[in-house]
JSON list of N, CA and C in Angstrom, two decimals:
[
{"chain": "A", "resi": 1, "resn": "UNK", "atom": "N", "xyz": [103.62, 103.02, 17.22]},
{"chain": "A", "resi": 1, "resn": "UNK", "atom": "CA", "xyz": [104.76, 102.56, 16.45]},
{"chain": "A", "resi": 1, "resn": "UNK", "atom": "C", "xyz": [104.59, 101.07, 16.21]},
{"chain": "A", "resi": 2, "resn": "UNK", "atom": "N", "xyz": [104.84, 100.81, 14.57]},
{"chain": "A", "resi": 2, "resn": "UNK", "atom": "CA", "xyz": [104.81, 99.23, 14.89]},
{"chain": "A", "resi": 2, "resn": "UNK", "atom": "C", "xyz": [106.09, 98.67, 14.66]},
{"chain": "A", "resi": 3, "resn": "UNK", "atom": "N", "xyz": [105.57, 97.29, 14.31]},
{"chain": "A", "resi": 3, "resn": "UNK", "atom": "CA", "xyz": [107.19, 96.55, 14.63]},
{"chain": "A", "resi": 3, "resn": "UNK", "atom": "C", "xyz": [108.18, 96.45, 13.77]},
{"chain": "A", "resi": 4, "resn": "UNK", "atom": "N", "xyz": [107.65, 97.42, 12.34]},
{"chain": "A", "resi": 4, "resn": "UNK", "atom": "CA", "xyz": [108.58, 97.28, 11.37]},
{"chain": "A", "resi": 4, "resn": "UNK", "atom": "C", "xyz": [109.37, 98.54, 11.60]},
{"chain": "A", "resi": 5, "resn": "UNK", "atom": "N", "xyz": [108.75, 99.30, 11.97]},
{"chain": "A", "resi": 5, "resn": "UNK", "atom": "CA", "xyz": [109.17, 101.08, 12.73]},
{"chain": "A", "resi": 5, "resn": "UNK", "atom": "C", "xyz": [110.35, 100.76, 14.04]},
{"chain": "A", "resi": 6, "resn": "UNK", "atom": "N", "xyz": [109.94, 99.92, 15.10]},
{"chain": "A", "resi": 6, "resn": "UNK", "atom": "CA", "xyz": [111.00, 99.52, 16.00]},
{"chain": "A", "resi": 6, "resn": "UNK", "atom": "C", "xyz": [112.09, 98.81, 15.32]},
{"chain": "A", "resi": 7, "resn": "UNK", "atom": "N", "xyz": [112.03, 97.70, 13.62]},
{"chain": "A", "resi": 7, "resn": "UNK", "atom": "CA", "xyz": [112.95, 97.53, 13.59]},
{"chain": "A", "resi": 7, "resn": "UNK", "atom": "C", "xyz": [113.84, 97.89, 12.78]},
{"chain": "A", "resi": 8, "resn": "UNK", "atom": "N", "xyz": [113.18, 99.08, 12.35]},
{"chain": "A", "resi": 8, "resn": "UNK", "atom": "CA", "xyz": [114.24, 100.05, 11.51]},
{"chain": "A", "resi": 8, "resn": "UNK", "atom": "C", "xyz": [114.44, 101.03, 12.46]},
{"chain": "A", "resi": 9, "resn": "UNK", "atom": "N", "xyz": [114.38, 100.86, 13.34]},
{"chain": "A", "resi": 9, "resn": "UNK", "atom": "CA", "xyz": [115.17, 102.53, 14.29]},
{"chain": "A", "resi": 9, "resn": "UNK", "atom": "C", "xyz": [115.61, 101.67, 15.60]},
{"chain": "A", "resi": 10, "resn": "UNK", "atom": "N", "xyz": [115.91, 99.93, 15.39]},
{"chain": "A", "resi": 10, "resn": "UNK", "atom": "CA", "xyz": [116.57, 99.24, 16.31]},
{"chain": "A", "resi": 10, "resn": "UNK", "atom": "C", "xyz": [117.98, 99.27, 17.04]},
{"chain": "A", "resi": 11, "resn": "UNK", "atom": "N", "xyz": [118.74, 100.02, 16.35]},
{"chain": "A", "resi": 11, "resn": "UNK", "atom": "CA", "xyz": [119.67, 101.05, 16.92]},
{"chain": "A", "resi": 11, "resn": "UNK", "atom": "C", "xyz": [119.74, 101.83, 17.83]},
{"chain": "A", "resi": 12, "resn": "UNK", "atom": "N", "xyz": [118.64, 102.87, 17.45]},
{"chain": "A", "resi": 12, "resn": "UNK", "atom": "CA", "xyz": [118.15, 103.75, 18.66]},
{"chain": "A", "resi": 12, "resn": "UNK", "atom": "C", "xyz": [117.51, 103.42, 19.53]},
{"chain": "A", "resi": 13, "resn": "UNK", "atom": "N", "xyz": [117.07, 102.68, 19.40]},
{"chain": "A", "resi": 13, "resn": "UNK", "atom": "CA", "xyz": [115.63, 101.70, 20.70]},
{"chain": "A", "resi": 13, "resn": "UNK", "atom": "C", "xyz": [116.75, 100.98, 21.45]},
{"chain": "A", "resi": 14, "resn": "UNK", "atom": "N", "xyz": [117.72, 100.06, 21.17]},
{"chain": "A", "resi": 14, "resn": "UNK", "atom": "CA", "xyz": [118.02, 99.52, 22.04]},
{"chain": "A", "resi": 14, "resn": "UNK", "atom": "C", "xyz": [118.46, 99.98, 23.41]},
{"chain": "A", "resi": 15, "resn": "UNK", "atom": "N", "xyz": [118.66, 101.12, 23.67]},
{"chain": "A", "resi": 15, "resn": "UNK", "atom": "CA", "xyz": [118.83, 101.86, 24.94]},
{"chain": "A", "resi": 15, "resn": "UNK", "atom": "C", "xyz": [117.46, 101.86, 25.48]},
{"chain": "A", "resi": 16, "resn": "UNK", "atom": "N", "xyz": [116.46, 101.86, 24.98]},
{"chain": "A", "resi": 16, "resn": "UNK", "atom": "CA", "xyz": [115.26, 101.67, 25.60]},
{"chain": "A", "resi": 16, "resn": "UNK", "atom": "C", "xyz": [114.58, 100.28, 25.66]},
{"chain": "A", "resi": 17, "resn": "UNK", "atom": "N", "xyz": [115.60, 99.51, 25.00]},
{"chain": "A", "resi": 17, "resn": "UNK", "atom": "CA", "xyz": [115.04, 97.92, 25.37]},
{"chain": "A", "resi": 17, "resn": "UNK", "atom": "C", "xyz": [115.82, 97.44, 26.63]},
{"chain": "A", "resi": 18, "resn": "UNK", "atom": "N", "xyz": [117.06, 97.85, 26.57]},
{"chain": "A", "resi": 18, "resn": "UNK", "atom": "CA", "xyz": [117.72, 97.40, 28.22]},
{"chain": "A", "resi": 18, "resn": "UNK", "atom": "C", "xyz": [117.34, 98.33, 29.23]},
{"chain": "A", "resi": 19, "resn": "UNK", "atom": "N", "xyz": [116.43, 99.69, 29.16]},
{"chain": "A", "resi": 19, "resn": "UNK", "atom": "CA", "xyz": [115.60, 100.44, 30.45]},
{"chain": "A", "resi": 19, "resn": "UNK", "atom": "C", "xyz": [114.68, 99.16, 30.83]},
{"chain": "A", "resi": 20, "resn": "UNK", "atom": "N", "xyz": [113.92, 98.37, 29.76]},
{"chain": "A", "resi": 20, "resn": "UNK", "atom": "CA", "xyz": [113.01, 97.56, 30.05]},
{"chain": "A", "resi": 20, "resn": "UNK", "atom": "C", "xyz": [113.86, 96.49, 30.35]},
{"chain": "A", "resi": 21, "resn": "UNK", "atom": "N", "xyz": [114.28, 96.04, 29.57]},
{"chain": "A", "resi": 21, "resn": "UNK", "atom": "CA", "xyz": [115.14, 94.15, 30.43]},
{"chain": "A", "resi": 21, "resn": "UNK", "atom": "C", "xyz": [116.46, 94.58, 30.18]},
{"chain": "A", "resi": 22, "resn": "UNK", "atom": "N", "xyz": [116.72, 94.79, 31.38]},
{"chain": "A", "resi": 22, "resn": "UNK", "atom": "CA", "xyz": [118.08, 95.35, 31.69]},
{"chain": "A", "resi": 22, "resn": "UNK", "atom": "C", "xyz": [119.20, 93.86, 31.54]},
{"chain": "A", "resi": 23, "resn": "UNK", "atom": "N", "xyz": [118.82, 93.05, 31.62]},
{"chain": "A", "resi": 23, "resn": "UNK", "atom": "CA", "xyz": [119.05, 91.40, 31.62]},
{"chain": "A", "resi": 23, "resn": "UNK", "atom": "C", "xyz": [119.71, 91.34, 30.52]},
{"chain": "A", "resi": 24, "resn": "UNK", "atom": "N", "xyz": [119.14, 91.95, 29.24]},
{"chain": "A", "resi": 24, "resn": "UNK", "atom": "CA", "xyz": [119.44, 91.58, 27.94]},
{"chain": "A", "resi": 24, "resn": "UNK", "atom": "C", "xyz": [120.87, 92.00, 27.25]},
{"chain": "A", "resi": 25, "resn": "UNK", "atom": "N", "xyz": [121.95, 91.18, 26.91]},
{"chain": "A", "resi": 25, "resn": "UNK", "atom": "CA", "xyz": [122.92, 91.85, 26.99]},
{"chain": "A", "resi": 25, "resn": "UNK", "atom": "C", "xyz": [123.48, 92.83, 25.23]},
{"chain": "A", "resi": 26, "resn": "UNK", "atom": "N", "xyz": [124.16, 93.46, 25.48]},
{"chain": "A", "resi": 26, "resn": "UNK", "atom": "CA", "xyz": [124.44, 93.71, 24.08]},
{"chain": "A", "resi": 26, "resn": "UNK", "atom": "C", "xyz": [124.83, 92.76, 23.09]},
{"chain": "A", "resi": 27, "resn": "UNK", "atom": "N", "xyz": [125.67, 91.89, 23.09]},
{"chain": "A", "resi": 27, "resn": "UNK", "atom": "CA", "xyz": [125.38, 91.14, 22.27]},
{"chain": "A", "resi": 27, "resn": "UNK", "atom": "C", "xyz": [123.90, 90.48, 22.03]},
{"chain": "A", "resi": 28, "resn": "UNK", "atom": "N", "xyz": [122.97, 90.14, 23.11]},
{"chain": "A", "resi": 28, "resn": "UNK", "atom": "CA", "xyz": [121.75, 89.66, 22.37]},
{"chain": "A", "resi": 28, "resn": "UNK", "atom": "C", "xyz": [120.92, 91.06, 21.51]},
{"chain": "A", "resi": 29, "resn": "UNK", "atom": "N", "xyz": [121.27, 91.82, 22.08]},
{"chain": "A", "resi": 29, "resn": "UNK", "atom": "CA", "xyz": [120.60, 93.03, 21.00]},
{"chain": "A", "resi": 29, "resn": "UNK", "atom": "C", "xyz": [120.91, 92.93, 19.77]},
{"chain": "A", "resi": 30, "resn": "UNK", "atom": "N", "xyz": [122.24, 92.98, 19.55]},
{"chain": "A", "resi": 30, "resn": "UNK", "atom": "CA", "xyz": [123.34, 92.45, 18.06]},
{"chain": "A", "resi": 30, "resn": "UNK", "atom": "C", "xyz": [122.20, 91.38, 17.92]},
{"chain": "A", "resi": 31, "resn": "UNK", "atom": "N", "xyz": [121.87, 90.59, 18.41]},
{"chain": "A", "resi": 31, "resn": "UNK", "atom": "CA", "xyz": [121.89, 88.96, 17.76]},
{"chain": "A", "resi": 31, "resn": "UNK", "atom": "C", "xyz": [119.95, 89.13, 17.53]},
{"chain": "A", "resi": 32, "resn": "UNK", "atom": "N", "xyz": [119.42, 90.08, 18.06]},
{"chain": "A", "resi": 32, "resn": "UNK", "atom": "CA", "xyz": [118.18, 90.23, 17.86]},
{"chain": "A", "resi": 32, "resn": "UNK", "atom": "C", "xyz": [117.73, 90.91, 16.92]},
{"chain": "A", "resi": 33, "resn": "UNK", "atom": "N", "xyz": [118.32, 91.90, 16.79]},
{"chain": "A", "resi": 33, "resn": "UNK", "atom": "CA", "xyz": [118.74, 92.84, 15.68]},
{"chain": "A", "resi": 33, "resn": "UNK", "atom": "C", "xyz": [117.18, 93.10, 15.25]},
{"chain": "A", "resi": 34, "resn": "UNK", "atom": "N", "xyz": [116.18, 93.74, 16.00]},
{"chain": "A", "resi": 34, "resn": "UNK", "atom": "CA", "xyz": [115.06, 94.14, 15.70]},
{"chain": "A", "resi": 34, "resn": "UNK", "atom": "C", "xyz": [113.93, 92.97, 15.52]},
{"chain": "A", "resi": 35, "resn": "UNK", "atom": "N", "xyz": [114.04, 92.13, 15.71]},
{"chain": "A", "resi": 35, "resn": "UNK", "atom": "CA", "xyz": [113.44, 90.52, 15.24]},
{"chain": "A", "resi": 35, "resn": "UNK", "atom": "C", "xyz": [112.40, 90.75, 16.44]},
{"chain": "A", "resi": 36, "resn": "UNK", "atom": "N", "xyz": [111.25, 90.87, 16.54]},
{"chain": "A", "resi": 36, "resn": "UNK", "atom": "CA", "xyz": [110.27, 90.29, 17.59]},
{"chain": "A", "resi": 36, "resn": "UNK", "atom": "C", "xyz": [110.29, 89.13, 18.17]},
{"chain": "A", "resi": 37, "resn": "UNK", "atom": "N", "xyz": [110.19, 88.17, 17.39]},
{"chain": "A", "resi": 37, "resn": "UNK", "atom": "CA", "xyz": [110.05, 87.03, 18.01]},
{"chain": "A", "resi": 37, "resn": "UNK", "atom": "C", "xyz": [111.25, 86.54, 18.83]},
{"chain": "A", "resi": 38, "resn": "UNK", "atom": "N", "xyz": [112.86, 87.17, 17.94]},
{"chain": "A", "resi": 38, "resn": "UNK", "atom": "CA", "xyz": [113.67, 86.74, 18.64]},
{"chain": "A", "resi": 38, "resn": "UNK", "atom": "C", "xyz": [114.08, 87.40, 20.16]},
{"chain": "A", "resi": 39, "resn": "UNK", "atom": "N", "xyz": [113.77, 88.86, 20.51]},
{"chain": "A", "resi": 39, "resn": "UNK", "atom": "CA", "xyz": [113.48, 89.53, 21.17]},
{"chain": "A", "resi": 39, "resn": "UNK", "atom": "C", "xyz": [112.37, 88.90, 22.76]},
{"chain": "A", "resi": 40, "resn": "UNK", "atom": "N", "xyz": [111.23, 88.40, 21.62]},
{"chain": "A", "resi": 40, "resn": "UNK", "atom": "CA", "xyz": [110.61, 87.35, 22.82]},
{"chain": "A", "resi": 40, "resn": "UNK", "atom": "C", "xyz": [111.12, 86.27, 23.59]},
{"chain": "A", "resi": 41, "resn": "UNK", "atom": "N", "xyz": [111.85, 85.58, 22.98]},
{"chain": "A", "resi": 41, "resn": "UNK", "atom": "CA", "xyz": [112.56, 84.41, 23.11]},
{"chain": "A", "resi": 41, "resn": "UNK", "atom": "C", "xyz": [113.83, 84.85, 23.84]},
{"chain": "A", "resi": 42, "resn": "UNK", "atom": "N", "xyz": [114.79, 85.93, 23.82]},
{"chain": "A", "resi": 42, "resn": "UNK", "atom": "CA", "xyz": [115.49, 85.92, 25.05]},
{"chain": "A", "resi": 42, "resn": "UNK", "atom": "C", "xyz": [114.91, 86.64, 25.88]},
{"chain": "A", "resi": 43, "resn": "UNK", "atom": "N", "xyz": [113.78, 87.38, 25.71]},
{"chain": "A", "resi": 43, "resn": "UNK", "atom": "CA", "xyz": [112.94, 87.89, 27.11]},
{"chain": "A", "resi": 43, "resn": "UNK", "atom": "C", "xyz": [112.74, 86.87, 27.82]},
{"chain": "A", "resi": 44, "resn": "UNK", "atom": "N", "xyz": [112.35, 85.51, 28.00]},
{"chain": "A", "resi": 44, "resn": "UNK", "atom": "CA", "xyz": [111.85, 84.36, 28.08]},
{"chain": "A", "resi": 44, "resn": "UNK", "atom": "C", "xyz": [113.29, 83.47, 28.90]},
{"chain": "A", "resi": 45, "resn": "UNK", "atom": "N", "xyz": [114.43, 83.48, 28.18]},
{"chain": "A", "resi": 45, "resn": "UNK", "atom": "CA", "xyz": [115.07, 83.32, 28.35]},
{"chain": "A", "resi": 45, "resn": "UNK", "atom": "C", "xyz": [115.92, 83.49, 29.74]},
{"chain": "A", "resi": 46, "resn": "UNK", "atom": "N", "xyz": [116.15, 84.47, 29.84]},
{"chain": "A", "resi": 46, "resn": "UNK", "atom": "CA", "xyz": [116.56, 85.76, 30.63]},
{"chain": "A", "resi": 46, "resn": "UNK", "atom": "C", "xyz": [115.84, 85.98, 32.02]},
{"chain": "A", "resi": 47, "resn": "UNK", "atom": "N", "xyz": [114.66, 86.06, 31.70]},
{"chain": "A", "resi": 47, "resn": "UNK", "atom": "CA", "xyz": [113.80, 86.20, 32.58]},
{"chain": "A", "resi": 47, "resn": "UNK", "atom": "C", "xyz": [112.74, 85.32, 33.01]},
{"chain": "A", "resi": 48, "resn": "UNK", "atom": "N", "xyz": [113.26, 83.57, 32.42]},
{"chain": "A", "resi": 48, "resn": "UNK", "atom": "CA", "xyz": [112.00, 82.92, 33.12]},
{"chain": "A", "resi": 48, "resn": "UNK", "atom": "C", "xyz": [110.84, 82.96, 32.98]},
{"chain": "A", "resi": 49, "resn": "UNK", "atom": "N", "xyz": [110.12, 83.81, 31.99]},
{"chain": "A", "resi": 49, "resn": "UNK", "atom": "CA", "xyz": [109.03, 83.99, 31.68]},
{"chain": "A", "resi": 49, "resn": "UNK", "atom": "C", "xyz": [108.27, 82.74, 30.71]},
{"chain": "A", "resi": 50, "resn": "UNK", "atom": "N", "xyz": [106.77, 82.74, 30.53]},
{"chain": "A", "resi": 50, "resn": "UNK", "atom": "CA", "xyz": [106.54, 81.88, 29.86]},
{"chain": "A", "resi": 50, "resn": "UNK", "atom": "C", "xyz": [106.61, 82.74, 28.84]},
{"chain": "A", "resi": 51, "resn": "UNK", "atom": "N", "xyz": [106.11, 82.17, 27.36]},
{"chain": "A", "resi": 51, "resn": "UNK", "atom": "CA", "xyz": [105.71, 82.40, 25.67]},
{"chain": "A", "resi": 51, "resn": "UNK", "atom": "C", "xyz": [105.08, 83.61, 26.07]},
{"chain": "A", "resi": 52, "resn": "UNK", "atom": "N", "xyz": [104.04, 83.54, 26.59]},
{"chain": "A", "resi": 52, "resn": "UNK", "atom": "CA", "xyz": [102.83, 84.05, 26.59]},
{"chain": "A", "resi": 52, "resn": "UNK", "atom": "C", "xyz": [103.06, 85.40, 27.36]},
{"chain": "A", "resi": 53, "resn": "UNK", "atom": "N", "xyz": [103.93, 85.36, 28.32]},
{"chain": "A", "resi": 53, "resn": "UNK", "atom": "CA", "xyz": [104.40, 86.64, 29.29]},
{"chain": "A", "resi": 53, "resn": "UNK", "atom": "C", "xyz": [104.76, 87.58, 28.62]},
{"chain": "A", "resi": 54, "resn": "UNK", "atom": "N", "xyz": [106.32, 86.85, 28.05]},
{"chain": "A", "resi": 54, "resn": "UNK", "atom": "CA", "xyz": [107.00, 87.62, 26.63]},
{"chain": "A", "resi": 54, "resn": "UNK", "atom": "C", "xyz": [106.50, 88.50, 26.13]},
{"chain": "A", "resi": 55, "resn": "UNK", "atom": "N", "xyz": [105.04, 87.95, 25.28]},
{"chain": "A", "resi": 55, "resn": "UNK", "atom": "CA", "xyz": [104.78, 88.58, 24.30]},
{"chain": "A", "resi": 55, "resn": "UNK", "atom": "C", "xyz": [104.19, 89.72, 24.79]},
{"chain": "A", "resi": 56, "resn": "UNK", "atom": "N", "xyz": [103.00, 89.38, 25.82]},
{"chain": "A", "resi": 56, "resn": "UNK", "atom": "CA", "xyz": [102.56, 90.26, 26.68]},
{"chain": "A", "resi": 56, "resn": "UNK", "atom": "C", "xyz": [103.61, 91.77, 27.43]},
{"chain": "A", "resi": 57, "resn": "UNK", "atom": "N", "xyz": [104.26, 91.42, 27.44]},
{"chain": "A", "resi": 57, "resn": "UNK", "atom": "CA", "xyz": [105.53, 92.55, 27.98]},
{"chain": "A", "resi": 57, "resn": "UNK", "atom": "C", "xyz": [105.63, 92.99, 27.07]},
{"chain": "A", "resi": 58, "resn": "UNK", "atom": "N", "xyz": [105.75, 92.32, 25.35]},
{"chain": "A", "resi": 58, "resn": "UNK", "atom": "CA", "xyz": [106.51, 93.46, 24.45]},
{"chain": "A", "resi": 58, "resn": "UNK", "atom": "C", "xyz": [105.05, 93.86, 23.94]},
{"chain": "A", "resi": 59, "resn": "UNK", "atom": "N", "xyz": [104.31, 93.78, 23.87]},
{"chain": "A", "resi": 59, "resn": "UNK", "atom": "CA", "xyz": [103.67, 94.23, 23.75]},
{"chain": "A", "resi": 59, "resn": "UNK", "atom": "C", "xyz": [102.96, 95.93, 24.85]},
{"chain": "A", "resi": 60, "resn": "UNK", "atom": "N", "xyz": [103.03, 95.23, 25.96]},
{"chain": "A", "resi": 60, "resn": "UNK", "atom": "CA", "xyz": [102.88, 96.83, 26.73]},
{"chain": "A", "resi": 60, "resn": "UNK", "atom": "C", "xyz": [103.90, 97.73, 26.24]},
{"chain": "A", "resi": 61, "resn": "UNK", "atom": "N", "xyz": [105.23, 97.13, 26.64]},
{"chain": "A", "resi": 61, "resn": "UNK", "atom": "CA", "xyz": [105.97, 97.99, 26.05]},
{"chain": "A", "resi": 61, "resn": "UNK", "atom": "C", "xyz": [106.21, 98.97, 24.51]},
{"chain": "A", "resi": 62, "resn": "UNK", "atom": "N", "xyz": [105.40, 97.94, 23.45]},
{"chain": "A", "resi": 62, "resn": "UNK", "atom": "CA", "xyz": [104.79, 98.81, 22.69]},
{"chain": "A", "resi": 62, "resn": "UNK", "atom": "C", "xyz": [104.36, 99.92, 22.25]},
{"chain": "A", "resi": 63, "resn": "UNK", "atom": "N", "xyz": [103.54, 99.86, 23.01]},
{"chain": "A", "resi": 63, "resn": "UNK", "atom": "CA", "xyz": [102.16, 100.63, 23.61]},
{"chain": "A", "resi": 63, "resn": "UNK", "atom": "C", "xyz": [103.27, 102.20, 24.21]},
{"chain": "A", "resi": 64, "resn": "UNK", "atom": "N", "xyz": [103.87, 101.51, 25.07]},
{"chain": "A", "resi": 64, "resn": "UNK", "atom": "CA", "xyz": [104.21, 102.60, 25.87]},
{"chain": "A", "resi": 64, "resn": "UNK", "atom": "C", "xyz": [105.30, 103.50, 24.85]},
{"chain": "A", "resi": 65, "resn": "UNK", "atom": "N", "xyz": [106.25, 102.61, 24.17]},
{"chain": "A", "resi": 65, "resn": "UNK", "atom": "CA", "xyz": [107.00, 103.37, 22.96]},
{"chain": "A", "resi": 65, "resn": "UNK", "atom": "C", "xyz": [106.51, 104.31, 21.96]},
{"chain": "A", "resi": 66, "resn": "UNK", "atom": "N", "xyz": [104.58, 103.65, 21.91]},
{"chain": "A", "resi": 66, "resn": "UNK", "atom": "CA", "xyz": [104.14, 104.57, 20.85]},
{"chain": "A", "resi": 66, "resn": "UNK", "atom": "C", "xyz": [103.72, 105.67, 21.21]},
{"chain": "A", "resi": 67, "resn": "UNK", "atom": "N", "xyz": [103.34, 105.80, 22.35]},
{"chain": "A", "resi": 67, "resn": "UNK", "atom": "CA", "xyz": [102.86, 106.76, 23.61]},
{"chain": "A", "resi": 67, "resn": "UNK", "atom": "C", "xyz": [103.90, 107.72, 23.34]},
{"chain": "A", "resi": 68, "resn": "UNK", "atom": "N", "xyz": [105.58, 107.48, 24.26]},
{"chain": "A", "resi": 68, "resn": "UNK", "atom": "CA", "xyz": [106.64, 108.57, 24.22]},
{"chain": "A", "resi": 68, "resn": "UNK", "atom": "C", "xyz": [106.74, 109.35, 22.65]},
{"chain": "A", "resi": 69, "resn": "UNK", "atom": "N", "xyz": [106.92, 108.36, 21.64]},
{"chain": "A", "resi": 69, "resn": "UNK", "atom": "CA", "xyz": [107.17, 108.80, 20.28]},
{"chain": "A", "resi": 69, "resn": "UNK", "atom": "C", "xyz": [106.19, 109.90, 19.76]},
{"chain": "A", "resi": 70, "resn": "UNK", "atom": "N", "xyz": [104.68, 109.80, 20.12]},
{"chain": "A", "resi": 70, "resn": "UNK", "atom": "CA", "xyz": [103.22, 110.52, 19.52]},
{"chain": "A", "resi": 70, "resn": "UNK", "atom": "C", "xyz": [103.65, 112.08, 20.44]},
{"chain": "A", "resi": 71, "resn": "UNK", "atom": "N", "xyz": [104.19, 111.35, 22.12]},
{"chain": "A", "resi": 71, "resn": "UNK", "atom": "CA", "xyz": [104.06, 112.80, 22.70]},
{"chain": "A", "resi": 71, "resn": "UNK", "atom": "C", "xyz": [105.36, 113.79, 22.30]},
{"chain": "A", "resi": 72, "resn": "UNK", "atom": "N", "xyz": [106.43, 112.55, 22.05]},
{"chain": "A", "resi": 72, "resn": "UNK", "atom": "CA", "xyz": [107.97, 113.44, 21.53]},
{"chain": "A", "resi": 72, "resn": "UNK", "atom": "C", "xyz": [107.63, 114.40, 20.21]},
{"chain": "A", "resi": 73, "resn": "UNK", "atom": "N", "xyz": [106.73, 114.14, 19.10]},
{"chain": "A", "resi": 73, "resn": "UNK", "atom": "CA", "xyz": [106.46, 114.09, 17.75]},
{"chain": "A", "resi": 73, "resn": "UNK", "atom": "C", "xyz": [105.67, 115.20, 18.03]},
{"chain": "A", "resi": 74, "resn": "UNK", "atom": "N", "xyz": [104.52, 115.68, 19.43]},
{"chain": "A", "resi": 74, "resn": "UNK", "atom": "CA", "xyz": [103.71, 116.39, 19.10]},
{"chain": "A", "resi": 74, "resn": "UNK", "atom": "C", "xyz": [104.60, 118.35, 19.96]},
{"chain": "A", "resi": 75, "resn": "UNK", "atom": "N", "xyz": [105.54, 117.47, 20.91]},
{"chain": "A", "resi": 75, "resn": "UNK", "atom": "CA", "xyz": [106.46, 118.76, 21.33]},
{"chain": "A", "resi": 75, "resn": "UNK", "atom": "C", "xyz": [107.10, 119.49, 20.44]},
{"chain": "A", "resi": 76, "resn": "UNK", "atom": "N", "xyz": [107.43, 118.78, 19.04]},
{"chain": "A", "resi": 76, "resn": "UNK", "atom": "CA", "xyz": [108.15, 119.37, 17.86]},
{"chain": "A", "resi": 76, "resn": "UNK", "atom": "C", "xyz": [107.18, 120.49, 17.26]},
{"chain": "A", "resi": 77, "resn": "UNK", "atom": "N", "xyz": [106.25, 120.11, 17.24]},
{"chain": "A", "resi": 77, "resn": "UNK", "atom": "CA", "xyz": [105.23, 120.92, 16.35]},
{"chain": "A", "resi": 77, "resn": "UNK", "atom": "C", "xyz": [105.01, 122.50, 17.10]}
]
C-alpha cells in the first residue's frame, strides 16, 4: 500500500495508527489527516523520537499494512 492509498482510506486506518502510537490523539489524527510527513512529526513529537526514527517506524509500519491488506485481499478471493 502506498501513501496516497493510506491517505485516501485515512479514516479507516486511523484505528490502526493509534494500535501503533497509541500516544497520538484524535484530534492529531484530524489534524494529520493522512499527511506523512505530518504524521512523522507528531510521531516525533509524542514519542521523543528523532527525524530519522519517525520515518523509520512509518515506514515498517508500512510494510506491515501492506502485508495485512495483500493477505485480507487474497482471503476474499
Amino acid at each position: 500500500m502506498n501513501w496516497n492509498e493510506i491517505k485516501g482510506n485515512w479514516k479507516q486506518l486511523t484505528g490502526k495508527v493509534k494500535e501503533q502510537w497509541g500516544r497520538l490523539t484524535d484530534d492529531d489524527l484530524a489534524v494529520i489527516a493522512g499527511h506523512r510527513d505530518q504524521l512523522a512529526g507528531k510521531i516525533q513529537e509524542r514519542y521523543g523520537v528523532a527525524k530519522d526514527d519517525a520515518y523509520g517506524q512509518l515506514a515498517a509500519w508500512e510494510r506491515k499494512l501492506s502485508e495485512s491488506w495483500f493477505t485480507k485481499d487474497k482471503k476474499r478471493d
